PDB file of C-alpha atoms in Angstrom:
ATOM      1  CA  MET W   1     271.511  -2.465 242.029  1.00 66.00           C
ATOM      2  CA  GLY W   2     272.923  -5.703 243.713  1.00 81.00           C
ATOM      3  CA  THR W   3     270.981  -8.291 241.502  1.00 91.00           C
ATOM      4  CA  ASP W   4     271.745  -6.343 238.057  1.00 95.00           C
ATOM      5  CA  CYS W   5     268.190  -6.904 237.393  1.00 94.00           C
ATOM      6  CA  ILE W   6     265.010  -4.464 236.579  1.00 94.00           C
ATOM      7  CA  TYR W   7     261.665  -6.223 238.146  1.00 91.00           C
ATOM      8  CA  LEU W   8     258.634  -5.249 236.628  1.00 89.00           C
ATOM      9  CA  PHE W   9     255.578  -5.522 239.140  1.00 85.00           C
ATOM     10  CA  PRO W  10     252.214  -5.874 237.354  1.00 84.00           C
ATOM     11  CA  ILE W  11     249.246  -3.948 239.735  1.00 82.00           C
ATOM     12  CA  GLY W  12     247.334  -6.709 241.671  1.00 74.00           C
ATOM     13  CA  LYS W  13     243.485  -7.032 240.387  1.00 75.00           C
ATOM     14  CA  ARG W  14     242.128  -7.160 243.939  1.00 73.00           C
ATOM     15  CA  PRO W  15     244.077  -5.081 246.272  1.00 69.00           C
ATOM     16  CA  GLU W  16     242.852  -5.865 249.841  1.00 71.00           C
ATOM     17  CA  ALA W  17     242.300  -2.640 252.483  1.00 76.00           C
ATOM     18  CA  GLY W  18     245.457  -2.594 254.727  1.00 72.00           C
ATOM     19  CA  LYS W  19     247.356  -5.159 253.041  1.00 70.00           C
ATOM     20  CA  ALA W  20     250.369  -3.070 251.098  1.00 65.00           C
ATOM     21  CA  HIS W  21     251.768  -6.282 249.510  1.00 67.00           C
ATOM     22  CA  SER W  22     248.333  -6.913 247.587  1.00 72.00           C
ATOM     23  CA  LEU W  23     248.867  -4.063 245.207  1.00 80.00           C
ATOM     24  CA  LEU W  24     251.323  -5.943 243.469  1.00 82.00           C
ATOM     25  CA  ASP W  25     250.636  -9.205 241.358  1.00 79.00           C
ATOM     26  CA  GLU W  26     254.087 -11.182 242.569  1.00 80.00           C
ATOM     27  CA  SER W  27     253.225 -14.260 240.772  1.00 82.00           C
ATOM     28  CA  ARG W  28     253.709 -12.234 237.403  1.00 83.00           C
ATOM     29  CA  VAL W  29     257.208 -10.316 238.138  1.00 88.00           C
ATOM     30  CA  VAL W  30     258.958  -9.769 234.929  1.00 88.00           C
ATOM     31  CA  ARG W  31     262.900 -10.109 235.633  1.00 91.00           C
ATOM     32  CA  ILE W  32     264.965  -8.136 232.840  1.00 93.00           C
ATOM     33  CA  GLN W  33     268.452  -8.982 233.522  1.00 94.00           C
ATOM     34  CA  MET W  34     271.222  -6.393 232.753  1.00 95.00           C
ATOM     35  CA  ASP W  35     274.668  -6.999 232.209  1.00 92.00           C
ATOM     36  CA  SER W  36     277.087  -8.543 235.222  1.00 93.00           C
ATOM     37  CA  GLY W  37     278.300  -6.033 237.584  1.00 91.00           C
ATOM     38  CA  SER W  38     276.307  -2.729 235.843  1.00 92.00           C
ATOM     39  CA  GLY W  39     274.619  -1.612 239.004  1.00 92.00           C
ATOM     40  CA  PRO W  40     271.162  -0.645 237.335  1.00 94.00           C
ATOM     41  CA  ARG W  41     270.522   2.531 239.682  1.00 93.00           C
ATOM     42  CA  HIS W  42     267.468   4.529 238.140  1.00 95.00           C
ATOM     43  CA  ILE W  43     265.064   4.467 235.348  1.00 96.00           C
ATOM     44  CA  CYS W  44     262.769   7.090 234.000  1.00 97.00           C
ATOM     45  CA  PHE W  45     260.051   7.260 231.172  1.00 98.00           C
ATOM     46  CA  HIS W  46     259.618   9.531 228.231  1.00 98.00           C
ATOM     47  CA  PRO W  47     256.673  11.594 228.408  1.00 98.00           C
ATOM     48  CA  ASN W  48     254.911   9.677 225.471  1.00 97.00           C
ATOM     49  CA  GLY W  49     255.223   6.537 227.428  1.00 97.00           C
ATOM     50  CA  ARG W  50     256.879   4.608 224.604  1.00 98.00           C
ATOM     51  CA  PHE W  51     260.724   4.823 225.695  1.00 98.00           C
ATOM     52  CA  ALA W  52     262.696   4.307 229.075  1.00 98.00           C
ATOM     53  CA  TYR W  53     265.818   5.034 230.115  1.00 98.00           C
ATOM     54  CA  LEU W  54     267.897   3.067 232.908  1.00 97.00           C
ATOM     55  CA  ILE W  55     271.175   4.676 234.211  1.00 95.00           C
ATOM     56  CA  SER W  56     273.880   1.894 235.661  1.00 93.00           C
ATOM     57  CA  GLU W  57     275.892   3.291 238.454  1.00 90.00           C
ATOM     58  CA  LEU W  58     278.858   1.024 238.038  1.00 89.00           C
ATOM     59  CA  SER W  59     279.191   0.287 234.036  1.00 89.00           C
ATOM     60  CA  GLY W  60     278.762   4.041 233.364  1.00 88.00           C
ATOM     61  CA  LYS W  61     275.813   3.148 230.951  1.00 93.00           C
ATOM     62  CA  ILE W  62     272.810   4.664 229.846  1.00 96.00           C
ATOM     63  CA  THR W  63     270.105   1.790 228.389  1.00 97.00           C
ATOM     64  CA  VAL W  64     267.161   2.997 226.262  1.00 98.00           C
ATOM     65  CA  PHE W  65     264.242   0.656 225.785  1.00 98.00           C
ATOM     66  CA  SER W  66     261.073   0.708 224.079  1.00 98.00           C
ATOM     67  CA  TYR W  67     258.204   0.377 226.379  1.00 96.00           C
ATOM     68  CA  ASN W  68     254.946  -1.366 225.322  1.00 94.00           C
ATOM     69  CA  GLU W  69     252.206  -3.098 227.327  1.00 87.00           C
ATOM     70  CA  GLY W  70     254.707  -3.735 230.439  1.00 85.00           C
ATOM     71  CA  LYS W  71     257.487  -4.922 227.908  1.00 90.00           C
ATOM     72  CA  LEU W  72     260.849  -3.526 227.637  1.00 95.00           C
ATOM     73  CA  GLU W  73     263.000  -3.906 224.519  1.00 96.00           C
ATOM     74  CA  ARG W  74     266.356  -2.508 224.500  1.00 97.00           C
ATOM     75  CA  LEU W  75     266.998  -0.131 221.891  1.00 98.00           C
ATOM     76  CA  GLN W  76     270.690   1.476 222.506  1.00 98.00           C
ATOM     77  CA  THR W  77     273.256   1.483 225.400  1.00 96.00           C
ATOM     78  CA  ILE W  78     275.792   4.216 225.470  1.00 94.00           C
ATOM     79  CA  VAL W  79     278.621   5.007 227.685  1.00 90.00           C
ATOM     80  CA  CYS W  80     278.124   8.217 229.663  1.00 83.00           C
ATOM     81  CA  ASP W  81     281.908   8.652 229.918  1.00 71.00           C
ATOM     82  CA  PRO W  82     284.136   6.858 227.842  1.00 63.00           C
ATOM     83  CA  PHE W  83     287.102   7.608 230.202  1.00 61.00           C
ATOM     84  CA  VAL W  84     285.512   7.228 233.935  1.00 63.00           C
ATOM     85  CA  ALA W  85     282.846   4.143 233.454  1.00 60.00           C
ATOM     86  CA  GLU W  86     281.670   4.200 236.871  1.00 70.00           C
ATOM     87  CA  GLY W  87     279.868   6.767 239.005  1.00 77.00           C
ATOM     88  CA  ASN W  88     276.442   7.516 237.386  1.00 89.00           C
ATOM     89  CA  ALA W  89     273.695   8.535 239.687  1.00 90.00           C
ATOM     90  CA  ASP W  90     270.505  10.096 238.409  1.00 96.00           C
ATOM     91  CA  ILE W  91     268.605  10.402 235.051  1.00 97.00           C
ATOM     92  CA  HIS W  92     265.582  12.707 234.022  1.00 98.00           C
ATOM     93  CA  VAL W  93     263.737  13.431 230.636  1.00 98.00           C
ATOM     94  CA  SER W  94     262.753  16.868 230.058  1.00 98.00           C
ATOM     95  CA  SER W  95     258.864  17.639 230.167  1.00 97.00           C
ATOM     96  CA  ASP W  96     258.928  18.240 226.554  1.00 97.00           C
ATOM     97  CA  GLY W  97     260.648  14.997 225.663  1.00 98.00           C
ATOM     98  CA  LYS W  98     263.326  16.468 223.569  1.00 98.00           C
ATOM     99  CA  PHE W  99     266.476  16.071 226.262  1.00 98.00           C
ATOM    100  CA  LEU W 100     267.776  13.492 228.410  1.00 98.00           C
ATOM    101  CA  TYR W 101     269.970  14.391 231.924  1.00 98.00           C
ATOM    102  CA  ALA W 102     272.333  11.947 233.227  1.00 96.00           C
ATOM    103  CA  SER W 103     274.306  12.744 236.348  1.00 95.00           C
ATOM    104  CA  LYS W 104     278.095  11.647 236.919  1.00 90.00           C
ATOM    105  CA  HIS W 105     280.366  11.576 239.883  1.00 85.00           C
ATOM    106  CA  LEU W 106     283.651  10.328 241.256  1.00 76.00           C
ATOM    107  CA  LYS W 107     285.661  12.190 238.381  1.00 77.00           C
ATOM    108  CA  GLU W 108     285.054  15.402 236.298  1.00 83.00           C
ATOM    109  CA  ASP W 109     281.802  15.639 238.256  1.00 92.00           C
ATOM    110  CA  GLY W 110     278.400  17.098 236.135  1.00 94.00           C
ATOM    111  CA  ILE W 111     275.472  16.625 234.172  1.00 96.00           C
ATOM    112  CA  ILE W 112     275.686  14.940 230.531  1.00 95.00           C
ATOM    113  CA  VAL W 113     273.071  16.375 228.239  1.00 97.00           C
ATOM    114  CA  TYR W 114     271.557  14.217 225.333  1.00 98.00           C
ATOM    115  CA  SER W 115     269.222  15.298 222.680  1.00 98.00           C
ATOM    116  CA  ILE W 116     266.417  12.423 222.196  1.00 98.00           C
ATOM    117  CA  ASN W 117     265.144  11.153 218.723  1.00 98.00           C
ATOM    118  CA  SER W 118     261.480  11.880 218.789  1.00 95.00           C
ATOM    119  CA  GLN W 119     260.726   8.560 216.561  1.00 97.00           C
ATOM    120  CA  LYS W 120     263.345   6.201 217.850  1.00 97.00           C
ATOM    121  CA  GLY W 121     264.010   7.283 221.217  1.00 98.00           C
ATOM    122  CA  THR W 122     267.852   6.956 220.951  1.00 98.00           C
ATOM    123  CA  LEU W 123     270.101   9.378 222.457  1.00 98.00           C
ATOM    124  CA  VAL W 124     272.904  11.512 221.165  1.00 97.00           C
ATOM    125  CA  GLN W 125     275.308  13.565 223.519  1.00 96.00           C
ATOM    126  CA  ILE W 126     275.000  17.451 222.923  1.00 96.00           C
ATOM    127  CA  GLY W 127     276.620  18.992 226.076  1.00 96.00           C
ATOM    128  CA  PHE W 128     278.080  18.608 229.385  1.00 94.00           C
ATOM    129  CA  GLN W 129     277.799  20.764 232.282  1.00 96.00           C
ATOM    130  CA  PRO W 130     280.392  20.535 235.331  1.00 95.00           C
ATOM    131  CA  THR W 131     278.943  20.588 238.609  1.00 96.00           C
ATOM    132  CA  GLY W 132     280.224  20.577 242.413  1.00 95.00           C
ATOM    133  CA  LEU W 133     281.393  17.549 243.961  1.00 94.00           C
ATOM    134  CA  TYR W 134     279.486  14.181 243.698  1.00 92.00           C
ATOM    135  CA  PRO W 135     276.010  15.196 241.823  1.00 94.00           C
ATOM    136  CA  ARG W 136     273.789  12.574 243.529  1.00 91.00           C
ATOM    137  CA  SER W 137     270.260  14.019 242.725  1.00 96.00           C
ATOM    138  CA  PHE W 138     268.929  16.648 240.186  1.00 98.00           C
ATOM    139  CA  ALA W 139     265.336  17.808 239.349  1.00 98.00           C
ATOM    140  CA  ILE W 140     264.099  19.776 236.656  1.00 98.00           C
ATOM    141  CA  SER W 141     261.844  22.647 237.538  1.00 97.00           C
ATOM    142  CA  PRO W 142     258.129  22.137 236.480  1.00 96.00           C
ATOM    143  CA  ASP W 143     258.381  25.176 234.068  1.00 96.00           C
ATOM    144  CA  GLY W 144     261.440  23.357 232.424  1.00 97.00           C
ATOM    145  CA  CYS W 145     263.459  26.646 232.984  1.00 97.00           C
ATOM    146  CA  TYR W 146     265.898  25.172 236.001  1.00 98.00           C
ATOM    147  CA  LEU W 147     267.773  22.283 236.899  1.00 98.00           C
ATOM    148  CA  ALA W 148     268.668  22.016 240.697  1.00 98.00           C
ATOM    149  CA  VAL W 149     271.490  19.654 241.425  1.00 98.00           C
ATOM    150  CA  VAL W 150     272.478  17.977 244.726  1.00 97.00           C
ATOM    151  CA  CYS W 151     276.025  18.339 245.046  1.00 96.00           C
ATOM    152  CA  ARG W 152     276.329  16.001 248.010  1.00 95.00           C
ATOM    153  CA  ASP W 153     280.166  16.718 248.838  1.00 95.00           C
ATOM    154  CA  ALA W 154     280.433  20.224 248.123  1.00 96.00           C
ATOM    155  CA  ASN W 155     277.507  20.763 250.755  1.00 97.00           C
ATOM    156  CA  CYS W 156     275.092  22.689 248.138  1.00 97.00           C
ATOM    157  CA  ILE W 157     272.558  22.338 245.581  1.00 98.00           C
ATOM    158  CA  GLN W 158     273.307  24.202 242.514  1.00 98.00           C
ATOM    159  CA  ILE W 159     271.124  25.858 240.515  1.00 98.00           C
ATOM    160  CA  PHE W 160     271.365  25.789 236.349  1.00 98.00           C
ATOM    161  CA  GLU W 161     269.329  27.848 233.842  1.00 98.00           C
ATOM    162  CA  ARG W 162     268.040  25.610 231.096  1.00 98.00           C
ATOM    163  CA  ASN W 163     267.778  26.565 227.613  1.00 98.00           C
ATOM    164  CA  ARG W 164     264.487  24.895 226.337  1.00 96.00           C
ATOM    165  CA  ASN W 165     265.457  25.165 222.734  1.00 97.00           C
ATOM    166  CA  THR W 166     269.152  23.709 222.973  1.00 98.00           C
ATOM    167  CA  GLY W 167     268.622  21.657 226.271  1.00 98.00           C
ATOM    168  CA  LEU W 168     271.933  23.288 227.547  1.00 98.00           C
ATOM    169  CA  LEU W 169     272.378  24.462 231.010  1.00 98.00           C
ATOM    170  CA  LYS W 170     274.109  27.634 232.218  1.00 98.00           C
ATOM    171  CA  ASN W 171     275.237  28.074 235.866  1.00 97.00           C
ATOM    172  CA  THR W 172     273.231  30.777 237.632  1.00 98.00           C
ATOM    173  CA  GLY W 173     275.873  31.135 240.577  1.00 96.00           C
ATOM    174  CA  LYS W 174     273.192  30.550 242.847  1.00 96.00           C
ATOM    175  CA  ASN W 175     273.494  27.735 245.305  1.00 96.00           C
ATOM    176  CA  ILE W 176     271.503  26.829 248.159  1.00 96.00           C
ATOM    177  CA  ARG W 177     273.925  25.734 251.209  1.00 97.00           C
ATOM    178  CA  LEU W 178     273.224  22.769 253.208  1.00 95.00           C
ATOM    179  CA  GLU W 179     275.465  19.840 254.986  1.00 96.00           C
ATOM    180  CA  ARG W 180     275.497  16.669 252.603  1.00 95.00           C
ATOM    181  CA  PRO W 181     272.354  17.107 250.673  1.00 96.00           C
ATOM    182  CA  ALA W 182     271.127  13.809 248.957  1.00 94.00           C
ATOM    183  CA  PHE W 183     267.697  14.569 246.998  1.00 94.00           C
ATOM    184  CA  VAL W 184     265.901  17.323 245.545  1.00 96.00           C
ATOM    185  CA  LYS W 185     262.505  17.372 244.132  1.00 95.00           C
ATOM    186  CA  PHE W 186     260.123  20.182 243.083  1.00 93.00           C
ATOM    187  CA  LEU W 187     256.518  20.262 244.732  1.00 90.00           C
TER     188      LEU W 187
END
């Protein structure tokens, strides 16, 4: 986040046993400069492997890239919330590749829901689901039916039902109480 860059490290051709640094070919690193002060935070890939989605914490933007043979090309940049720029946290694509979810915090905390154009990879906002305070992390269940949101300052993980046809979320009212949770993952 501090360099406002994405770094792509090719896998080394001859990793040496016991030398973790040899897994990456640092001589061929690719550096992609993002807007100054944007604060790139998380990136995720579409299931088809052709598109990548970057959420930037400080600028409040999502950047859509095409991805081909280790190269990223910008296709679209959108502002998650035109009224409150900073405060984006996490981003995930549904396993069917139809929807993208992004969390925002600091003001009007929640999950923004986007539909994904299957041919172009571009996004259109279709919904917003309010959450507890500071939705730092979230995960979609392996069956695609639920979305679990870590609400750090609300001391809970909220469970939302996910409509697989529309992509929209519905609060189940079921929360897992934890002291300042930070991350959630389905195993």
